[in-house]
Amino acid sequence: MSNGSSNNNNNTARFDAARRVAIFGGTHGNEMSGVTLVNLWMQNSAEIQRKGLEIKPFLTNPKAVEKCVRYVDTDLNRAFTQENLSATGGDELPYEVQRAQEINRMFGPKGSAEAYDVIFDLHNTTSNMGCTLILESSKDAFNLQMMNYIKKAFAPASCLVLLNEHPLLKYSTSRSVAKHPVGMEVGPQPQGVLRSNIFEAMRVILKHALDFISLFNEGMEFPPCTVEVFRVLERMDYPRDANGNIIAMVHPNLQDCDWEPLNPGDPMFQTFDGKSIHYQGSSTVYPTFINEAAYYEKQQAFVTTRRETLAASAIRKA
Amino acid sequence: MQRTFVPPIYNVTICGGTHGNELTGVYIVREMQKQKMEKAGSVSVTTVETNPRAVAAGRRYTEMDLNRCFTDVLLSSPITESTPYEVKRAQELNAQLGPKGSAKAVDLLIDLHNTTSNMGLCFIFYSIDWITLHIYKYIENNLNSVPVRAIQLDIPSSEAYSLESVGKHGFAIEVGPQPSGVLRADIFNVVKEALDLTLQWLQKFSSGHSFEGGTVDAYTFVKSVDYPRDSAGKATAIIHQDLQDNDFKLLRSGDPIFQTFSGDILKYEGEDLYPFFVNECAYYEKKIAFHLAQKKTYSFPHISVKND
């Protein structure tokens, strides 16, 4: 019940043991690593089992998975708003709103004491983001300690943390139903394609995450730590004409350069007739989600972030 | 080597969006239309967005793969209420740019495609045609930013199923890797360069320039390989990391090709062949993990335009 009873790094924050964990795949039906892993584990869960822990693999958007599309009516990973979760209308509601309500019943209710402890939501991106963990709060010491554990276990391979706590850009994800939501985003992988290197990386990160929870539940104390994160600042759209058509592409110098510094004056877009458009911001930023296929319709060419170091207090099972 | 005189090319048609989520062609065609690219010297240039419904939906196709609709049988099939959109569209395009096999067909049809496979830039064509081989050679000699290769499908014209078979001469330009629904500037720039070189060649050809013959090493399709599947038809393995992204690297017996979800490695058995379209997303539903090809060398003569 307690969700972290201290803001002070010198005190150990107590959390209840995380007994109920879910692994979501297919929130976007064409992001194949999660779809494949969850299907595998629904058939045979030996690999993900841990003592004292109920781990439920679950396909969140089966219709989208069947059609191998991102969504059928509306993006499920934006659908978990309070408005949607309390909407009436049953079958008349868009498919994904109905699904959101169902998922909220099964794994929530969002914000309540009955909600699942942890949900991992598995995603792929066409962006060159490598392995990325996504957090929605800078204040959840349990999640921060998990990030620290995963990064160290995965090293020397890189696993970065993206923090989206931006009041306007933050969105209502399927994992937000849980007390401790964790997004796992691995790329680059085209939609509808299953690459073995991406598949294996996701499998390994998830293994480390489950190991962390297992150790925590057994009573291990995790000392205070710091975690480097990239905090979302701003969404940058493509330049468009008066009809909303894009008039430029992500510049070759920026393409695939997720997490690398973008300095004022650096090339950002290239028009179809070969001209460069430069970044006009006042300071260096770290772009990510560069040229994600699904974001063209969301008016996003990339997001900018800034690097931050977050401190997490020690944690221990209550 | 002897010189061959070849009839003039008066017009060229450049097509994009045959698969609605292969974006390079869509944006190249739109940019050419915006720039009013209608002539290259004496050669007239037309551009067509071939599957606008699929482009609007951001899908490969709406009901049926348009690029499988150009066989003689489908082009002449009667239209009913249940005829898929793409079959109707293919017949429209055949009327506009063909008819296939007739004297009224466009002289040269170039269809622009992308693939999720690591194939660089490929010319894909059916027949060994001097115009196609010369243009290919010209691009191979002048385009340095990506590997350039030729793929030949040994299929008679009546059974040729793709759009470029409608023109008197035709080839597809297939470029990857690019995810569907993504527009990469580097790929766009490469295709633009290849088209500029093509138009350059056509202008030179039309103005009487003669071109040296030579040879082309083309990959000729032999067969495709599907994923291993269980009794329910679900794939039980992924392309092995040694094969992934290694299109056109010779595959020999004993080389790993798949890894199962339980960690076993499956190996290739058969004659030495070249894989291509490795892990192309659109081919999962066609039950193709990759294609295999032989390499063949074709010679082609000196040519210049035949003046009437």
XYZ file of C-alpha atoms in Angstrom:
626
model
C 0.000 0.000 0.000
C 2.725 2.441 0.760
C 4.261 3.815 -2.346
C 7.496 5.263 -1.123
C 7.484 6.991 2.180
C 10.494 9.212 1.915
C 11.812 11.984 -0.303
C 15.034 12.169 1.659
C 18.035 10.376 0.190
C 19.295 9.580 3.642
C 16.277 7.481 4.502
C 15.403 4.169 2.988
C 12.119 4.280 1.126
C 9.894 1.300 1.826
C 7.755 -0.221 -0.868
C 5.469 -3.206 -0.708
C 6.811 -6.299 -2.402
C 5.904 -6.258 -6.072
C 3.808 -9.431 -6.311
C 1.831 -8.757 -9.457
C 3.728 -7.942 -12.616
C 2.448 -7.805 -16.198
C 4.335 -7.809 -19.490
C 2.397 -6.120 -22.261
C 3.109 -6.837 -25.922
C 1.269 -5.701 -29.033
C 0.109 -2.364 -27.632
C 1.061 -1.385 -31.158
C 0.201 -4.376 -33.308
C 3.092 -4.002 -35.755
C 5.887 -3.709 -33.187
C 6.970 -7.292 -33.463
C 9.454 -7.967 -30.641
C 6.839 -7.547 -27.917
C 4.160 -9.388 -29.881
C 6.480 -12.352 -30.412
C 7.845 -12.451 -26.854
C 4.397 -12.270 -25.271
C 3.030 -14.969 -27.616
C 5.995 -17.194 -26.725
C 5.555 -16.647 -23.001
C 1.801 -17.187 -23.120
C 2.579 -20.622 -24.555
C 5.500 -21.337 -22.263
C 6.264 -19.040 -19.361
C 9.220 -20.935 -17.890
C 11.694 -18.254 -18.905
C 9.873 -15.445 -17.106
C 8.899 -17.221 -13.927
C 10.272 -16.029 -10.597
C 9.520 -17.329 -7.130
C 6.872 -15.474 -5.196
C 5.931 -13.380 -8.166
C 2.905 -13.568 -10.445
C 4.006 -12.561 -13.933
C 1.341 -12.210 -16.578
C 2.289 -11.828 -20.230
C -0.557 -10.160 -22.097
C -1.391 -9.030 -25.637
C -3.053 -5.668 -25.202
C -4.274 -5.054 -28.751
C -5.057 -8.409 -30.373
C -7.023 -6.948 -33.311
C -4.145 -4.672 -34.246
C -1.730 -7.608 -33.890
C -3.860 -9.748 -36.191
C -3.889 -7.034 -38.853
C -0.272 -6.100 -38.184
C -1.158 -2.426 -37.819
C -0.315 0.079 -35.098
C -3.994 0.420 -34.107
C -7.476 -0.225 -35.465
C -9.476 2.889 -34.453
C -7.197 4.932 -32.203
C -3.738 4.626 -30.627
C -4.117 2.349 -27.578
C -1.023 3.882 -26.009
C -2.751 7.261 -25.842
C -6.114 5.914 -24.796
C -5.850 5.583 -21.023
C -7.166 9.024 -20.166
C -9.638 9.412 -17.301
C -12.200 10.506 -19.843
C -11.828 7.321 -21.874
C -11.661 5.040 -18.846
C -14.972 6.342 -17.553
C -16.724 6.728 -20.925
C -20.067 4.987 -21.433
C -21.182 3.563 -24.742
C -20.018 -0.039 -24.688
C -19.701 -1.408 -28.244
C -20.155 2.040 -29.752
C -16.844 3.169 -28.359
C -13.716 2.939 -30.522
C -12.130 -0.505 -30.221
C -9.056 0.726 -28.354
C -11.156 2.699 -25.838
C -13.055 -0.509 -25.082
C -9.721 -2.308 -24.748
C -8.416 0.403 -22.421
C -11.411 -0.053 -20.161
C -10.944 -3.830 -20.172
C -7.231 -3.523 -19.398
C -7.991 -1.033 -16.647
C -10.413 -3.564 -15.091
C -7.914 -6.421 -15.367
C -4.730 -4.644 -14.312
C -5.968 -1.526 -12.500
C -7.997 0.360 -11.718
C -5.461 3.065 -12.484
C -4.529 4.935 -9.330
C -6.045 2.413 -6.942
C -4.543 0.079 -4.360
C -5.678 -2.952 -6.396
C -3.638 -2.002 -9.442
C -0.790 -4.221 -10.606
C 2.535 -3.377 -9.050
C 4.602 -3.234 -12.234
C 3.748 -3.292 -15.940
C 6.416 -3.567 -18.614
C 5.157 -2.394 -21.989
C 7.220 -3.679 -24.922
C 7.676 -1.442 -27.948
C 9.812 -1.073 -31.050
C 10.699 2.061 -32.946
C 12.038 2.789 -36.430
C 14.368 5.314 -34.733
C 17.960 4.407 -33.936
C 17.346 4.541 -30.196
C 19.004 1.291 -29.178
C 17.621 -0.029 -25.890
C 15.611 2.635 -24.104
C 13.668 2.460 -20.860
C 10.877 4.989 -20.505
C 9.757 6.523 -17.227
C 6.809 8.783 -16.537
C 7.916 10.092 -13.138
C 11.208 11.365 -11.726
C 10.079 10.628 -8.180
C 9.447 6.898 -8.184
C 12.472 5.551 -6.292
C 11.469 1.947 -6.976
C 11.525 2.545 -10.733
C 14.725 4.593 -10.570
C 16.474 1.823 -8.675
C 15.234 -0.651 -11.287
C 16.693 1.518 -14.054
C 20.022 1.644 -12.232
C 20.027 -2.124 -11.825
C 19.161 -2.838 -15.472
C 21.734 -0.391 -16.828
C 24.496 -1.933 -14.734
C 23.481 -5.497 -15.545
C 23.294 -4.762 -19.266
C 26.645 -2.932 -19.391
C 28.864 -2.638 -21.348
C 25.943 -2.658 -23.775
C 24.027 0.590 -23.546
C 20.553 1.032 -22.110
C 19.384 4.623 -21.794
C 16.515 6.131 -19.838
C 14.014 8.549 -21.326
C 11.897 10.536 -18.884
C 8.629 11.965 -20.140
C 7.199 14.022 -17.329
C 6.326 16.957 -19.580
C 2.867 18.228 -18.574
C 1.715 18.666 -22.185
C 3.685 15.995 -24.035
C 3.126 13.240 -21.516
C 0.478 10.748 -22.580
C -1.804 8.137 -21.109
C -0.071 4.863 -21.780
C -1.366 1.338 -21.290
C 1.275 0.784 -18.613
C 0.072 3.848 -16.664
C -2.546 1.585 -15.122
C 0.152 0.118 -12.841
C 1.742 1.580 -9.728
C 5.157 1.369 -11.374
C 4.904 1.711 -15.163
C 8.002 0.925 -17.263
C 8.219 1.362 -21.026
C 10.757 -0.654 -23.010
C 11.522 0.709 -26.451
C 14.072 -1.005 -28.707
C 15.083 0.088 -32.200
C 15.749 0.491 -34.975
C 13.329 -2.064 -36.353
C 10.879 -1.555 -39.210
C 7.203 -2.056 -38.401
C 6.116 -5.594 -39.141
C 9.678 -6.933 -39.073
C 11.295 -9.163 -36.454
C 15.073 -8.714 -36.169
C 16.998 -11.225 -34.071
C 19.380 -8.683 -32.486
C 16.490 -6.473 -31.365
C 14.490 -9.459 -30.131
C 17.385 -10.789 -28.059
C 18.162 -7.372 -26.562
C 14.594 -6.933 -25.374
C 14.557 -10.425 -23.920
C 17.739 -9.724 -21.939
C 16.586 -6.354 -20.566
C 13.356 -7.885 -19.395
C 15.264 -10.682 -17.683
C 17.297 -8.110 -15.732
C 14.122 -6.234 -14.807
C 12.504 -9.383 -13.435
C 15.715 -10.264 -11.564
C 15.582 -6.852 -9.891
C 12.015 -7.353 -8.741
C 12.857 -10.825 -7.492
C 15.833 -9.549 -5.464
C 13.768 -6.703 -4.079
C 10.998 -9.053 -3.017
C 13.530 -11.285 -1.255
C 14.437 -8.334 0.963
C 17.585 -6.958 -0.688
C 18.268 -3.331 0.169
C 19.341 -1.175 -2.717
C 21.590 1.720 -1.566
C 21.015 5.295 -2.765
C 21.960 5.782 -6.396
C 21.920 8.261 -9.213
C 20.491 7.620 -12.655
C 21.281 9.568 -15.779
C 18.119 10.299 -17.737
C 17.147 12.230 -20.835
C 14.197 14.467 -20.012
C 11.742 15.281 -22.817
C 11.680 18.986 -23.607
C 9.934 19.650 -26.854
C 8.347 18.032 -29.889
C 9.733 19.171 -33.257
C 7.509 18.750 -36.284
C 8.493 18.588 -39.935
C 8.267 21.844 -41.839
C 4.948 21.707 -43.696
C 3.168 23.666 -46.401
C -0.204 25.348 -46.069
C -1.963 22.046 -46.789
C -0.089 20.226 -44.039
C 2.167 18.236 -46.384
C 5.753 17.826 -45.246
C 8.205 19.890 -47.263
C 11.433 18.496 -45.832
C 12.964 15.315 -44.434
C 15.124 14.671 -41.384
C 18.593 15.787 -42.518
C 21.133 13.013 -43.257
C 23.361 14.477 -40.517
C 20.601 14.057 -37.930
C 19.130 10.759 -39.184
C 20.131 7.858 -36.881
C 21.825 10.249 -34.429
C 19.474 9.695 -31.512
C 20.983 10.792 -28.177
C 23.810 12.746 -29.838
C 24.075 16.481 -29.198
C 22.217 18.772 -31.588
C 23.786 22.214 -31.383
C 22.294 25.526 -32.483
C 23.107 25.892 -36.194
C 23.387 22.140 -36.862
C 21.487 20.790 -39.886
C 18.102 19.432 -38.902
C 15.974 19.024 -42.070
C 16.658 18.785 -45.789
C 14.120 20.031 -48.325
C 13.266 17.917 -51.360
C 15.317 20.222 -53.546
C 18.396 19.815 -51.373
C 18.462 22.812 -49.016
C 19.348 22.461 -45.326
C 17.248 23.826 -42.484
C 19.190 24.378 -39.265
C 18.326 24.000 -35.588
C 17.455 27.415 -34.191
C 17.259 26.601 -30.483
C 19.323 28.559 -27.990
C 21.234 25.629 -26.514
C 22.395 22.106 -27.201
C 19.725 19.433 -26.946
C 19.710 15.651 -27.275
C 17.188 14.523 -29.884
C 15.495 11.154 -29.898
C 12.612 9.346 -31.615
C 14.225 10.698 -34.787
C 12.125 9.739 -37.815
C 9.743 7.352 -36.093
C 7.275 6.162 -38.750
C 4.256 6.341 -36.484
C 4.852 9.943 -35.543
C 4.403 11.537 -38.962
C 0.677 11.692 -38.256
C 1.358 13.010 -34.737
C 3.303 15.948 -36.128
C 6.600 14.814 -34.729
C 9.936 14.494 -36.548
C 11.842 14.072 -33.273
C 11.730 15.142 -29.617
C 14.430 17.153 -27.889
C 15.704 16.180 -24.455
C 18.178 17.437 -21.898
C 20.469 15.289 -19.796
C 19.764 15.138 -16.083
C 20.993 13.114 -13.180
C 18.264 11.967 -10.838
C 18.927 10.848 -7.295
C 17.046 7.915 -5.835
C 16.886 7.074 -2.161
C 17.731 3.628 -0.902
C 14.806 1.223 -1.149
C 13.752 -1.878 0.660
C 10.723 -4.089 0.896
C 8.275 -2.935 3.512
C 32.068 -5.415 -80.896
C 29.309 -4.731 -83.364
C 27.076 -1.724 -82.931
C 23.337 -2.147 -82.579
C 20.851 0.532 -83.571
C 17.951 0.820 -81.162
C 14.653 2.670 -81.701
C 14.379 6.047 -79.953
C 12.950 6.557 -76.481
C 10.524 9.457 -76.858
C 8.979 9.348 -73.401
C 9.634 8.036 -69.923
C 7.108 7.527 -67.116
C 8.237 7.542 -63.502
C 5.886 5.904 -61.021
C 5.748 6.075 -57.216
C 3.410 4.866 -54.506
C 2.679 1.495 -56.137
C 3.050 0.316 -52.556
C 1.541 3.102 -50.485
C 3.955 2.827 -47.565
C 7.138 2.869 -49.656
C 7.647 6.579 -49.343
C 10.635 7.487 -51.494
C 8.717 7.052 -54.754
C 5.721 8.969 -53.406
C 7.799 12.026 -52.526
C 10.032 11.866 -55.597
C 6.955 11.889 -57.845
C 5.381 14.750 -55.873
C 8.575 16.789 -56.041
C 8.927 16.168 -59.778
C 5.319 17.289 -60.245
C 5.957 20.375 -58.132
C 9.075 21.219 -60.167
C 7.108 20.568 -63.367
C 9.697 18.075 -64.614
C 8.066 17.401 -67.950
C 10.985 17.232 -70.304
C 14.553 16.010 -70.299
C 15.988 17.364 -73.528
C 13.741 15.951 -76.222
C 12.424 13.164 -74.016
C 9.069 13.828 -72.427
C 8.719 12.896 -68.756
C 5.489 11.871 -67.038
C 5.024 11.080 -63.369
C 2.236 9.008 -61.823
C 1.253 8.252 -58.235
C -0.088 4.787 -58.984
C -1.922 3.770 -55.786
C -3.199 6.973 -54.169
C -5.657 5.134 -51.911
C -2.900 3.029 -50.412
C -0.712 6.129 -50.034
C -3.496 7.966 -48.201
C -3.993 4.978 -45.901
C -0.254 4.544 -45.335
C -0.584 0.874 -46.334
C 1.135 -1.327 -48.902
C -2.261 -1.896 -50.582
C -5.937 -1.606 -49.731
C -7.349 -4.948 -50.994
C -4.693 -6.614 -53.126
C -1.026 -6.007 -53.937
C -1.128 -3.676 -56.973
C 2.289 -4.884 -58.070
C 0.942 -8.398 -58.642
C -1.961 -7.255 -60.832
C -0.289 -6.814 -64.195
C -0.413 -10.351 -65.592
C -2.253 -10.663 -68.886
C -4.981 -12.646 -67.104
C -5.665 -9.973 -64.469
C -5.409 -7.122 -66.956
C -8.149 -8.669 -69.046
C -10.359 -10.002 -66.254
C -13.940 -8.656 -66.286
C -14.687 -6.030 -63.639
C -17.507 -6.865 -61.225
C -18.625 -5.386 -57.918
C -16.342 -7.720 -56.068
C -13.244 -6.907 -58.114
C -10.545 -5.632 -55.743
C -9.658 -1.955 -56.063
C -6.100 -2.714 -57.155
C -7.206 -4.970 -60.028
C -9.363 -2.125 -61.340
C -6.543 0.352 -60.802
C -4.128 -1.898 -62.705
C -6.494 -1.949 -65.671
C -6.757 1.860 -65.524
C -2.977 2.181 -65.435
C -2.689 -0.297 -68.304
C -5.059 1.846 -70.365
C -3.157 5.008 -69.441
C 0.415 3.737 -69.824
C -0.043 0.669 -72.050
C -1.700 -1.377 -73.220
C 1.001 -3.830 -72.221
C 2.564 -5.377 -75.308
C 1.145 -2.841 -77.758
C 2.745 -0.114 -79.865
C 0.938 2.549 -77.825
C 2.630 1.651 -74.544
C 5.019 4.162 -73.001
C 8.583 3.695 -74.189
C 10.137 3.412 -70.742
C 8.422 2.851 -67.393
C 10.375 3.159 -64.161
C 8.664 2.122 -60.920
C 10.138 3.254 -57.592
C 10.117 0.947 -54.563
C 11.632 0.578 -51.118
C 12.453 -2.532 -49.137
C 13.184 -3.177 -45.471
C 16.017 -5.448 -46.690
C 19.615 -4.235 -46.869
C 19.754 -4.317 -50.670
C 21.268 -0.938 -51.567
C 20.003 0.121 -54.982
C 18.712 -2.613 -57.286
C 17.380 -2.553 -60.811
C 14.733 -5.251 -61.206
C 13.710 -6.303 -64.704
C 12.234 -9.179 -66.647
C 13.893 -9.247 -70.013
C 17.482 -8.728 -71.054
C 16.920 -5.433 -72.794
C 19.731 -3.286 -74.208
C 18.209 -0.006 -73.018
C 17.765 -1.295 -69.454
C 21.270 -2.766 -69.337
C 22.878 0.403 -70.661
C 21.046 2.607 -68.186
C 21.953 0.174 -65.430
C 25.607 0.265 -66.430
C 25.584 4.057 -66.582
C 24.225 4.231 -63.044
C 26.567 1.532 -61.777
C 29.528 3.511 -63.124
C 28.398 6.903 -61.813
C 26.603 6.294 -58.522
C 29.017 5.702 -55.667
C 27.095 6.239 -52.467
C 25.461 2.794 -52.303
C 26.018 -0.645 -53.873
C 24.197 -0.966 -57.205
C 22.979 -4.356 -58.437
C 20.819 -5.908 -61.120
C 18.130 -8.525 -60.481
C 16.515 -10.412 -63.315
C 13.213 -12.275 -63.095
C 13.072 -14.865 -65.823
C 9.331 -14.711 -66.432
C 7.632 -14.402 -69.831
C 5.859 -11.124 -70.467
C 2.344 -12.580 -70.291
C 3.015 -13.760 -66.744
C 4.998 -10.707 -65.703
C 2.965 -9.352 -62.804
C 4.461 -5.991 -61.963
C 3.844 -2.488 -63.257
C 7.048 -1.996 -65.214
C 6.055 -4.804 -67.590
C 3.476 -2.407 -69.071
C 6.074 -0.223 -70.807
C 7.902 -1.200 -73.972
C 10.978 -1.048 -71.756
C 10.690 -1.055 -68.006
C 12.453 -1.684 -64.747
C 11.875 -1.129 -61.064
C 14.341 0.735 -58.875
C 14.236 -0.907 -55.451
C 16.149 0.776 -52.628
C 16.685 -0.254 -49.017
C 16.886 -0.566 -46.181
C 14.060 1.774 -45.283
C 11.203 0.955 -42.910
C 7.712 1.232 -44.389
C 6.165 4.567 -43.547
C 9.559 6.241 -43.147
C 11.170 8.738 -45.512
C 14.970 8.798 -45.193
C 16.787 11.715 -46.791
C 19.832 9.628 -47.728
C 17.662 7.134 -49.640
C 15.659 9.945 -51.271
C 18.904 11.583 -52.422
C 20.222 8.315 -53.877
C 17.046 7.646 -55.858
C 16.972 11.235 -57.085
C 20.571 10.859 -58.236
C 19.765 7.588 -60.018
C 16.841 9.222 -61.821
C 18.945 12.263 -62.783
C 21.536 9.883 -64.248
C 18.804 7.980 -66.084
C 17.424 11.154 -67.642
C 20.953 12.219 -68.506
C 21.540 8.929 -70.284
C 18.245 9.230 -72.171
C 19.114 12.715 -73.350
C 22.540 11.599 -74.544
C 21.031 8.601 -76.257
C 18.371 10.694 -77.967
C 20.931 13.182 -79.222
C 22.853 10.469 -81.025
C 25.548 9.570 -78.511
C 26.767 5.999 -78.854
C 27.387 3.876 -75.802
C 30.045 1.203 -75.393
C 28.890 -2.334 -74.825
C 30.031 -4.379 -71.898
C 28.833 -6.941 -69.400
C 26.471 -6.908 -66.452
C 26.490 -9.420 -63.609
C 22.843 -9.922 -62.810
C 21.266 -11.929 -60.027
C 18.636 -14.220 -61.500
C 15.887 -15.477 -59.212
C 16.036 -19.201 -58.490
C 13.663 -19.845 -55.551
C 12.365 -18.532 -52.243
C 12.741 -19.901 -48.735
C 9.986 -19.654 -46.142
C 10.306 -19.506 -42.354
C 10.036 -22.828 -40.560
C 6.486 -23.085 -39.233
C 4.589 -25.129 -36.669
C 1.469 -27.162 -37.370
C -0.664 -24.055 -36.877
C 1.302 -22.244 -39.563
C 3.073 -19.852 -37.201
C 6.727 -19.084 -37.848
C 8.966 -20.736 -35.282
C 12.221 -18.943 -36.061
C 13.792 -15.604 -36.957
C 16.368 -14.819 -39.637
C 19.756 -15.598 -38.093
C 21.951 -12.612 -37.313
C 24.622 -13.892 -39.774
C 22.117 -13.671 -42.617
C 20.281 -10.511 -41.476
C 21.475 -7.482 -43.504
C 23.748 -9.702 -45.629
C 21.782 -9.612 -48.852
C 23.909 -10.707 -51.844
C 26.555 -12.355 -49.667
C 27.011 -15.888 -51.014
C 25.194 -18.506 -48.951
C 26.786 -21.940 -48.696
C 25.658 -25.235 -47.201
C 26.185 -25.151 -43.461
C 25.717 -21.374 -43.117
C 23.191 -20.392 -40.412
C 19.923 -18.984 -41.791
C 17.396 -19.157 -38.944
C 17.414 -19.204 -35.171
C 14.426 -20.729 -33.449
C 12.780 -19.115 -30.445
C 14.182 -21.890 -28.330
C 17.707 -21.042 -29.451
C 18.447 -23.693 -32.092
C 20.302 -22.701 -35.217
C 18.995 -23.918 -38.574
C 21.466 -24.160 -41.415
C 21.212 -23.762 -45.162
C 21.530 -26.850 -47.289
C 21.830 -26.610 -51.046
C 23.869 -25.142 -53.842
C 25.783 -21.908 -53.359
C 23.343 -19.096 -54.047
C 22.912 -15.390 -53.276
C 20.172 -14.351 -50.836
C 18.191 -11.155 -51.358
C 14.995 -9.619 -49.981
C 16.202 -10.948 -46.638
C 13.559 -10.154 -44.001
C 11.408 -7.971 -46.227
C 8.429 -7.063 -44.081
C 5.835 -7.357 -46.860
C 6.884 -10.904 -47.632
C 5.871 -12.424 -44.266
C 2.336 -12.807 -45.577
C 3.677 -14.182 -48.869
C 5.547 -16.823 -46.859
C 8.978 -15.653 -47.959
C 11.902 -15.224 -45.554
C 14.328 -14.564 -48.391
C 14.875 -15.218 -52.104
C 17.860 -17.006 -53.605
C 19.582 -16.128 -56.882
C 22.335 -17.270 -59.195
C 24.719 -14.770 -60.663
C 24.821 -14.654 -64.451
C 26.876 -12.462 -66.729
C 25.119 -10.860 -69.661
C 26.908 -9.097 -72.508
C 25.376 -6.185 -74.301
C 26.478 -4.452 -77.487
C 27.489 -0.901 -78.371
C 24.281 0.943 -79.096
C 23.122 4.187 -80.531
C 19.744 5.490 -81.526
C 18.306 4.413 -84.835
C 17.411 7.443 -86.877
C 14.504 6.793 -89.237
